[in-house]
Coordinates of C-alpha atoms in Angstrom, one line a residue:
M1 CA 0.0 0.0 0.0
A2 CA 1.1 3.6 -0.7
V3 CA 0.0 7.1 -1.7
F4 CA 0.8 8.3 -5.2
T5 CA -2.5 10.2 -6.0
P6 CA -3.7 12.7 -3.4
V7 CA -7.4 12.6 -2.5
H8 CA -9.1 15.2 -0.4
E9 CA -12.1 14.6 1.8
A10 CA -14.6 16.3 -0.5
E11 CA -13.4 14.2 -3.4
A12 CA -13.7 11.0 -1.3
E13 CA -17.2 11.9 -0.2
A14 CA -18.4 12.4 -3.7
F15 CA -17.0 9.0 -4.7
I16 CA -18.2 6.9 -1.7
C17 CA -21.8 8.2 -1.8
R18 CA -22.5 5.8 -4.7
F19 CA -21.6 2.8 -2.5
G20 CA -23.9 3.6 0.4
I21 CA -21.5 3.4 3.2
G22 CA -22.6 6.5 5.1
T23 CA -21.0 9.7 6.0
L24 CA -17.2 10.1 5.9
H25 CA -15.6 10.8 9.3
A26 CA -11.9 10.4 8.4
L27 CA -9.7 9.8 5.4
T28 CA -6.2 8.6 6.4
P29 CA -3.4 7.8 3.9
I30 CA -1.7 4.4 4.2
A31 CA 2.0 4.8 3.4
E32 CA 3.2 1.2 3.3
G33 CA 3.9 -0.6 0.0
V34 CA 4.9 0.5 -3.5
E35 CA 2.1 -0.2 -6.0
N36 CA -1.3 1.6 -5.5
T37 CA -2.7 4.6 -3.6
N38 CA -4.6 3.5 -0.4
Y39 CA -6.6 5.4 2.2
R40 CA -8.4 4.2 5.3
L41 CA -12.0 5.3 5.2
D42 CA -13.9 5.7 8.5
T43 CA -17.6 6.4 8.1
D44 CA -20.6 6.2 10.4
Q45 CA -21.1 2.6 9.0
G46 CA -17.6 1.2 9.6
R47 CA -14.1 1.2 8.3
F48 CA -13.1 0.5 4.7
V49 CA -10.1 0.7 2.3
L50 CA -10.2 3.1 -0.7
T51 CA -7.8 2.0 -3.4
L52 CA -6.8 4.0 -6.4
F53 CA -5.0 1.8 -8.9
E54 CA -1.8 3.3 -10.4
G55 CA -0.1 2.6 -13.7
R56 CA 1.2 -0.9 -13.1
I57 CA -2.2 -2.6 -13.2
D58 CA -4.4 -2.5 -16.2
A59 CA -7.9 -1.5 -15.3
R60 CA -9.2 -4.3 -17.5
D61 CA -7.6 -6.8 -15.1
L62 CA -9.4 -5.5 -12.0
P63 CA -12.4 -7.7 -12.4
F64 CA -10.1 -10.8 -12.2
C65 CA -8.3 -9.5 -9.1
L66 CA -11.4 -8.3 -7.2
G67 CA -13.4 -11.3 -8.3
L68 CA -10.7 -13.7 -7.0
T69 CA -10.7 -12.1 -3.5
R70 CA -14.5 -12.2 -3.4
H71 CA -14.5 -15.8 -4.6
S72 CA -12.0 -16.7 -1.9
A73 CA -14.0 -14.9 0.8
D74 CA -17.1 -16.8 -0.3
R75 CA -15.2 -20.0 0.4
G76 CA -14.3 -19.0 3.9
L77 CA -10.9 -17.5 3.5
P78 CA -10.1 -14.2 5.3
C79 CA -10.2 -12.0 2.1
A80 CA -11.8 -8.7 1.5
R81 CA -14.8 -8.2 -0.7
A82 CA -15.0 -5.1 -3.0
L83 CA -18.2 -3.1 -2.5
T84 CA -20.6 -2.7 -5.4
D85 CA -22.7 0.3 -6.3
A86 CA -26.4 0.3 -7.3
E87 CA -25.4 -0.9 -10.8
G88 CA -23.4 -3.8 -9.5
Q89 CA -20.1 -2.2 -10.4
S90 CA -17.0 -2.5 -8.1
V91 CA -14.7 -0.1 -10.0
G92 CA -15.2 3.6 -10.6
R93 CA -12.9 6.5 -11.3
L94 CA -11.5 9.0 -8.8
N95 CA -8.9 11.7 -9.6
G96 CA -8.2 10.1 -13.0
R97 CA -7.5 6.6 -11.6
P98 CA -9.6 3.5 -11.4
A99 CA -10.8 3.1 -7.8
A100 CA -12.6 0.6 -5.6
I101 CA -13.7 0.4 -1.9
L102 CA -13.0 -2.9 0.0
D103 CA -13.9 -4.2 3.4
W104 CA -11.4 -3.4 6.1
L105 CA -9.9 -6.6 7.5
P106 CA -8.8 -6.8 11.1
G107 CA -5.3 -7.6 12.3
V108 CA -1.8 -6.5 11.6
A109 CA 1.1 -7.8 9.6
K110 CA 3.9 -9.4 11.6
T111 CA 7.4 -8.0 11.0
E112 CA 8.9 -11.0 12.9
P113 CA 6.6 -14.0 12.3
S114 CA 7.2 -17.1 14.5
L115 CA 7.6 -20.5 13.0
D116 CA 4.0 -21.2 13.9
D117 CA 3.1 -18.1 11.9
H118 CA 5.1 -19.4 8.9
A119 CA 3.2 -22.7 9.1
A120 CA -0.1 -20.9 9.3
A121 CA 0.8 -18.8 6.3
G122 CA 1.7 -21.8 4.3
I123 CA -1.6 -23.5 5.2
L124 CA -3.5 -20.4 4.1
L125 CA -1.7 -20.3 0.7
A126 CA -2.5 -23.9 0.0
R127 CA -6.2 -23.3 1.0
L128 CA -6.2 -20.4 -1.4
H129 CA -5.0 -22.6 -4.2
L130 CA -7.6 -25.2 -3.5
A131 CA -10.4 -22.6 -3.1
A132 CA -9.5 -21.0 -6.4
A133 CA -9.4 -24.2 -8.3
D134 CA -12.9 -23.5 -9.8
Y135 CA -12.4 -19.8 -10.2
P136 CA -13.4 -19.1 -13.8
G137 CA -11.4 -15.9 -14.4
T138 CA -8.2 -15.8 -16.6
R139 CA -5.3 -13.4 -16.5
A140 CA -1.8 -13.9 -17.8
N141 CA 1.0 -13.2 -15.4
P142 CA 1.6 -9.4 -15.5
V143 CA 5.3 -10.0 -14.5
G144 CA 5.8 -13.0 -16.7
P145 CA 8.9 -13.5 -19.0
A146 CA 8.0 -10.8 -21.5
A147 CA 7.3 -8.2 -18.8
R148 CA 10.6 -9.1 -16.9
Q149 CA 12.5 -8.7 -20.2
A150 CA 10.9 -5.3 -20.7
L151 CA 11.7 -4.2 -17.1
F152 CA 15.3 -5.3 -17.7
E153 CA 15.6 -3.2 -20.8
R154 CA 14.0 -0.2 -19.2
C155 CA 16.3 -0.4 -16.2
K156 CA 19.3 -0.5 -18.5
T157 CA 18.5 3.0 -19.6
R158 CA 19.3 4.4 -16.2
A159 CA 21.4 1.8 -14.4
V160 CA 25.1 2.7 -13.7
G161 CA 27.8 1.3 -11.4
A162 CA 26.5 -1.3 -8.9
D163 CA 23.0 -1.2 -10.5
R164 CA 24.4 -2.0 -13.9
R165 CA 26.5 -4.9 -12.4
L166 CA 23.2 -6.2 -10.8
L167 CA 21.6 -6.2 -14.2
D168 CA 24.5 -8.1 -15.6
R169 CA 23.8 -10.8 -13.0
L170 CA 20.1 -11.0 -14.1
A171 CA 20.8 -11.0 -17.8
P172 CA 20.8 -14.9 -18.3
W173 CA 17.4 -15.1 -16.6
V174 CA 15.6 -12.6 -18.8
A175 CA 17.2 -13.5 -22.2
E176 CA 14.8 -14.3 -24.9
G177 CA 14.2 -18.0 -25.1
A178 CA 15.3 -18.7 -21.5
P179 CA 13.7 -21.9 -20.2
D180 CA 10.4 -21.7 -18.3
P181 CA 10.5 -24.1 -15.3
A182 CA 6.8 -23.6 -14.7
A183 CA 5.8 -25.2 -18.0
D184 CA 3.6 -28.3 -17.6
L185 CA 3.1 -27.9 -13.8
P186 CA -0.4 -27.8 -12.2
R187 CA -1.8 -24.3 -12.7
G188 CA -4.6 -22.2 -11.3
A189 CA -5.3 -18.7 -9.9
I190 CA -2.5 -17.6 -7.7
H191 CA -1.8 -14.6 -5.4
A192 CA 1.6 -13.9 -6.8
D193 CA 2.6 -11.4 -4.1
Y194 CA 2.3 -13.4 -0.9
F195 CA 4.5 -11.4 1.3
P196 CA 4.3 -11.0 5.1
D197 CA 3.0 -7.5 4.8
N198 CA 0.1 -8.8 2.7
L199 CA -1.1 -11.2 5.4
L200 CA -2.7 -9.8 8.6
F201 CA -2.8 -11.7 11.9
D202 CA -5.2 -11.5 14.8
A203 CA -2.9 -12.9 17.5
S204 CA -1.8 -16.2 16.0
V205 CA -4.6 -16.5 13.5
P206 CA -4.4 -15.2 9.9
S207 CA -7.2 -12.7 9.6
G208 CA -6.7 -10.9 6.4
L209 CA -5.1 -11.8 3.0
I210 CA -4.8 -8.6 1.0
D211 CA -3.4 -7.1 -2.2
F212 CA -4.4 -9.4 -5.0
Y213 CA -3.4 -7.1 -7.7
F214 CA -0.6 -9.3 -9.1
A215 CA -2.9 -12.3 -9.0
C216 CA -3.0 -14.3 -12.3
V217 CA -3.2 -17.8 -13.6
D218 CA 0.2 -19.5 -13.4
A219 CA 1.9 -22.5 -11.8
L220 CA 0.8 -23.1 -8.2
A221 CA 4.3 -24.1 -7.3
Y222 CA 5.6 -20.7 -8.6
D223 CA 3.3 -19.0 -6.1
L224 CA 4.8 -21.2 -3.3
A225 CA 8.3 -20.3 -4.5
I226 CA 7.4 -16.6 -4.4
A227 CA 6.0 -17.1 -0.8
L228 CA 9.1 -19.0 0.3
S229 CA 11.3 -16.2 -1.1
A230 CA 9.2 -13.7 0.8
W231 CA 8.9 -15.5 4.2
G232 CA 12.0 -17.6 4.4
F233 CA 14.7 -15.0 4.4
D234 CA 15.7 -12.1 6.6
A235 CA 15.8 -8.4 5.6
H236 CA 19.3 -8.8 4.2
G237 CA 18.4 -11.8 2.1
T238 CA 20.0 -14.4 4.3
P239 CA 18.0 -17.7 4.3
L240 CA 16.2 -18.9 7.4
P241 CA 16.1 -22.7 7.1
A242 CA 13.6 -23.3 9.9
A243 CA 11.2 -20.7 8.5
L244 CA 11.5 -22.1 4.9
A245 CA 10.8 -25.6 6.3
A246 CA 7.9 -24.4 8.5
F247 CA 6.2 -22.6 5.6
Q248 CA 6.6 -25.4 3.1
S249 CA 5.5 -28.0 5.7
G250 CA 2.3 -26.0 6.4
Y251 CA 1.6 -25.7 2.7
E252 CA 2.1 -29.4 2.0
S253 CA 0.0 -30.4 4.9
I254 CA -2.9 -29.2 2.8
R255 CA -1.7 -29.6 -0.8
P256 CA 1.3 -31.9 -1.2
L257 CA 3.6 -31.0 -4.1
T258 CA 3.9 -33.4 -7.1
A259 CA 7.3 -34.9 -7.8
A260 CA 7.7 -32.5 -10.8
E261 CA 6.9 -29.5 -8.7
R262 CA 9.4 -30.5 -6.0
E263 CA 12.1 -31.0 -8.6
V264 CA 11.9 -27.5 -10.1
L265 CA 11.0 -25.6 -6.9
P266 CA 14.6 -24.1 -6.7
E267 CA 14.4 -22.9 -10.3
L268 CA 11.0 -21.3 -9.6
G269 CA 12.5 -19.7 -6.5
A270 CA 15.3 -18.3 -8.7
V271 CA 12.7 -16.8 -11.2
A272 CA 10.8 -15.2 -8.2
A273 CA 14.1 -13.7 -7.0
V274 CA 14.8 -12.3 -10.5
R275 CA 11.3 -10.8 -10.7
F276 CA 11.5 -9.0 -7.4
T277 CA 15.0 -7.8 -7.9
L278 CA 13.9 -6.3 -11.2
T279 CA 10.7 -4.7 -9.9
R280 CA 12.5 -3.2 -6.9
L281 CA 15.4 -1.9 -9.0
H282 CA 12.9 -0.4 -11.5
D283 CA 11.0 1.3 -8.7
R284 CA 14.2 2.8 -7.3
L285 CA 15.5 4.0 -10.6
F286 CA 12.2 5.6 -11.7
H287 CA 11.1 6.7 -8.2
D288 CA 8.9 9.9 -8.1
P289 CA 10.2 11.8 -5.1
V290 CA 6.8 13.5 -4.7
A291 CA 5.1 10.1 -3.9
L292 CA 4.6 9.2 -0.3
V293 CA 6.5 5.9 -0.6
T294 CA 10.0 4.5 0.0
P295 CA 11.4 2.2 -2.8
K296 CA 12.7 -1.1 -1.5
D297 CA 16.3 -2.2 -1.9
P298 CA 16.7 -4.9 -4.7
A299 CA 19.9 -6.3 -3.3
P300 CA 18.4 -8.7 -0.7
F301 CA 16.5 -10.4 -3.5
L302 CA 19.6 -10.8 -5.6
R303 CA 21.0 -12.7 -2.6
R304 CA 18.0 -15.0 -2.7
L305 CA 18.9 -15.7 -6.3
D306 CA 22.3 -16.9 -5.1
W307 CA 20.7 -19.2 -2.6
W308 CA 18.1 -20.6 -4.9
T309 CA 20.6 -21.4 -7.6
G310 CA 22.9 -22.9 -5.0
A311 CA 20.0 -25.0 -3.8
A312 CA 19.4 -26.2 -7.4
L313 CA 23.0 -27.2 -7.7
A314 CA 22.9 -29.0 -4.4
A315 CA 19.8 -30.9 -5.5

């Protein structure tokens, strides 16, 4: 979550009236994250999230993303439902951006999750994959091979020094024709951004899975590899073996991996590391200093690439 597009109370009031959620009491910017503009809405009927979708997500993909979180909530997962107006529409426009209002979910993200939290997070990811098995929507991976190659080429236009050396390390993974380890694996709707800051906890219980805006149809094991890369390393990119094991064990207690998935999991982890190294480098190189957001350091994800490729060699 972040703030790129300013919204004043009068503008918010004009937008929310169509959703029938009462009178606005407070509009509070949410500064965490790097993708979309988010505000907390407090009205006389409750608390909600107002999201303005910035340039990285195509408005045509929003029905898939918002539909998946509703589909998951309908199957008992702690996911937010987007509100609909009198015409049944979830997405409108506010200050030149597509915008939606979602239920506010309780809980807080954990900056230092315990091993039990890791296991619970793995269980929830597996439950999501099973719950989404009959979700009818389709969306190609917005950060798939072609998008990663385009990000790489754009970063080259500004990268110098250490950043250029970083790109040199990533070059083999984004070259045209690079092998796709996800080919022929079980597929379905995935979250594709399953980071600790996108999972809220109420004490030890997951209470809110948020930010489905990278969701797409791809290999289920790739989603697990993304999650392991997010949960199983410290802030510097150093692996946490017990955390990795706890998360994967939790996941496989609900959905065991196939032999093929298990074999290529390190390669999928390497692809995940390349993806997030690239997106973080891009966000830093093209950062708008006016935006109320702090770009994240790409280096820790490059260290994850080293670990995943080492794990692949060890296997």
